[in-house]
Amino acid sequence: MSMISTPQLFKGLSVSALALASALTFTTAQAAEDSAMILEEIVVTAQKRSQNLQDVPSSVATLSGEKMDVLKAGGADIKFLSARVPSLYIESSFGRTFPRFYMRGLGNSDFDLNASQPVSLVYDDVVLENPLLKGFPVFDLERIEVLRGPQGTLFGRNTTAGIIKFESKKPTQETEGYVRASYGRFNAVELEAAAGGALVEDKLSARISGLYQRQDDYVDNTATDDESDLEEYVEVAARAQLLFTPTENFDALLNFHLRSLDGTARVFRANVIKKGTGGLIDGFDRDVVTQDGLNTQALDEYGFIAKMNYNLGNVTLTSVTSYEHLSSDSRADVDGGFGAAFLGNNEPGLIPFAGETQDAIPKLNQWTQEMRIASNDWDTVNFQVGMFYFNEDLYIESTNFDSLFGGDVNGFARQEQHAEAFAIFGNIDYDVTEDFVVTVGMRYSDDKKDFTAERTQTPVPFTGAADQLGPLSVSPSADVFSWDVSGTYTVDENINVYGRVAKSFRAPSIQGRVLFGDVVTIGDTETIHSFEMGVKSDLMENRARLNVSAFYYQIDDQQLTAVGGSTNFNQLINADKTVGYGFEADLEVLVADNLGMTFGVSYNDTEIQDPTLSIVPGAASSEAVLDAFGNVINTVSIDGNALPNSPKWIANFTARYAIPVANDGEFFIYTDWAYRSHVNFFLYNSEEFSSDNLLEGGLKAGYSGNNNQYEVSAYVRNITGNETLTGGIDFNNLTGFINPPRRWGIEAKYNF
């Protein structure tokens, strides 16, 4: 890894950012004089209070409005955010229900249903811990906030990489809403609607919103008689909110929400990766597979949130109570093919042995409670202090099927986990001078888990594993002190410079997938120390906004997941140290009254530093050395490797051009592009299990009339038809999965 000292990196970035800001101001000042159009102020709650984005002393990006609607067109799930924000990447081996987030190179590729992630997801002030909860659909949102870097003071454990924060549109006294409908390729239908307004004037208001998405299957399984078999789904989600405001000093917001999904899981494709070189094989056809296993996926979820604010004059007391319930099951042909080599009947390519598994959550219950008190815009000092409680009960069942002989069950294991976390936290802002503000935050966290795993039947007796195992019990715990210190200096009314130092942690994790293994492994507490500096600027008389940040971090005892291997077994390990550095830049500019653009770019360099750490590579990788029975007999060092699924470069671009017409209407065209560089799928380096650069673009064109009251348009996603690997399974054969195909459709929207 090339080395750049942290001070040099920050110094160079600050000078470059200020120089770019000055250049933009100078070269486009005349354009600003010719127009009254300006960028709107972006208000965020990244620090649990409303602030101008430009005043927040950390790297924050947002998505909202038309841009968000364009990017998720065509029934996209939450993965549409991938590479649409600098330093953010998302992938999944679990279909629409289990997104895996990576920020600044930090993430977790674990596919087990109790996996923890260093990127936290917060929906309407509530942390959603289990990875399946994080797939809740995106609809009727005010905005999405992406908080890059550790957020352990205000948001707690498992935020070493950052947070993705969703804010639903809230009820108002004004009657308002919208209806949006689209129809597209693969008989894709999407209906989204919201309506709200006053029920009792100035006292009670409501908002109801819903989403319906469906798509037909389009992948043909040649091992069946049906014409198409895979990639279908039907998904429904809804949210109902009541806002009670009996006095000027008290309000209570009740949020009821649900989700139901029925479809197919991730489609694994056997031997689609070129041996020794990687990439998709010649003649690859995304519309065809040959599989002898079943593929199904279902999920049901519901929950409620109660948020209350009581203004006591100088301070406001806030309470947030939440409950989430989820059940799910997902079954897939893991080997991605048909038959087995020992039977002499297998395709496509070599299938050493068949693998068909189902992972289910019969029941997940999550409770959270947060209480905090915050000052109300005091002159020199502002503060907030609070407490947080988290309680989770999780049950997991894993089943293996003998797809070669009728699909009978030949392996079963279960896991049970109870987790509790308690924290007290606080931060304080102090105006040292009129232009310089210092923020200090602290949090004490106490975290514990009780976990039990047992197996009643093993699918791999040939390895010497006993049919019955367990129960195996572990109870890891941790108490950690997190903190952050930041300073913001106002250069002038348009430019702020900030610096931030933070410590955060990820609580102990447990990997108890004993269906294919005989041990339960624990990832001990990981801690991160992060250093960040940045410049936030409003330019061209508020026609442009440029935010740039640079960072360096070190993680001690980082939790890593050794995924796959010759028996598809997971285990948790801790690396002595991991370091990373890079930068992010977000630019939004009104080039002209009818032309707006956004640009984003990030660079992330990560390196595992542990000379003693080696793992067993997957049997299908060219890195593996096998014995006569196909077992891997070698290990490979991962010291010096980059983290998995951590692209060094992410870049994105959008442009919207409009032609005004009579009666307050316009014809418009909107294009968006996202790029991520090469990634490795696993901890070890492999030509096969990696992905080349990925560039995807979209286009939307249409007519908007009567001051945006209604709109008709056509869209295309993945406009170039790019086909790229986004993940793989290394235990059996060269199995991979790929990005979504090109999609197109028509859309209509009416606002009222």
Tab-separated table of N, CA and C in Angstrom, residues 68 96 99 178 207 265 285 299 334 347 374 381 432 439 462 493 697:
chain	number	residue	atom	x	y	z
A	68	MET	N	-34.054	11.015	-5.793
A	68	MET	CA	-34.345	9.741	-5.147
A	68	MET	C	-35.357	8.943	-5.962
A	96	ARG	N	-33.770	-9.492	-2.113
A	96	ARG	CA	-34.263	-8.177	-1.718
A	96	ARG	C	-34.357	-8.007	-0.201
A	99	PRO	N	-29.671	-6.583	2.558
A	99	PRO	CA	-28.604	-5.763	1.965
A	99	PRO	C	-27.373	-5.740	2.871
A	178	TYR	N	-49.799	12.285	-3.036
A	178	TYR	CA	-49.419	12.001	-4.419
A	178	TYR	C	-49.802	10.574	-4.765
A	207	ARG	N	-51.074	10.854	8.144
A	207	ARG	CA	-50.535	10.590	6.804
A	207	ARG	C	-50.471	9.078	6.614
A	265	ALA	N	-35.460	-16.065	-4.193
A	265	ALA	CA	-34.232	-15.604	-3.561
A	265	ALA	C	-33.189	-15.264	-4.625
A	285	ASP	N	-25.242	-16.194	-20.555
A	285	ASP	CA	-26.624	-15.794	-20.819
A	285	ASP	C	-27.326	-15.603	-19.487
A	299	LEU	N	-41.080	-12.932	3.387
A	299	LEU	CA	-40.786	-12.138	4.588
A	299	LEU	C	-42.025	-11.355	4.981
A	334	VAL	N	-27.752	-23.512	-3.800
A	334	VAL	CA	-26.500	-22.818	-3.522
A	334	VAL	C	-25.411	-23.187	-4.520
A	347	GLU	N	-24.315	-30.479	-14.491
A	347	GLU	CA	-24.173	-29.369	-15.440
A	347	GLU	C	-24.699	-28.091	-14.782
A	374	ALA	N	-32.557	18.042	25.540
A	374	ALA	CA	-31.678	18.897	24.749
A	374	ALA	C	-32.031	20.353	24.976
A	381	VAL	N	-23.718	27.959	24.738
A	381	VAL	CA	-23.580	26.531	24.994
A	381	VAL	C	-24.898	25.838	24.682
A	432	VAL	N	-16.691	28.987	21.135
A	432	VAL	CA	-15.471	29.590	21.667
A	432	VAL	C	-15.398	31.055	21.250
A	439	THR	N	-17.358	20.919	19.578
A	439	THR	CA	-18.351	19.936	20.012
A	439	THR	C	-17.634	18.752	20.624
A	462	PHE	N	-19.633	-37.132	5.856
A	462	PHE	CA	-18.367	-37.623	5.300
A	462	PHE	C	-17.164	-36.864	5.846
A	493	GLU	N	-19.308	33.741	5.429
A	493	GLU	CA	-20.691	33.283	5.426
A	493	GLU	C	-20.928	32.114	4.473
A	697	GLY	N	-25.756	3.287	-15.757
A	697	GLY	CA	-26.387	4.577	-16.007
A	697	GLY	C	-27.882	4.452	-16.157
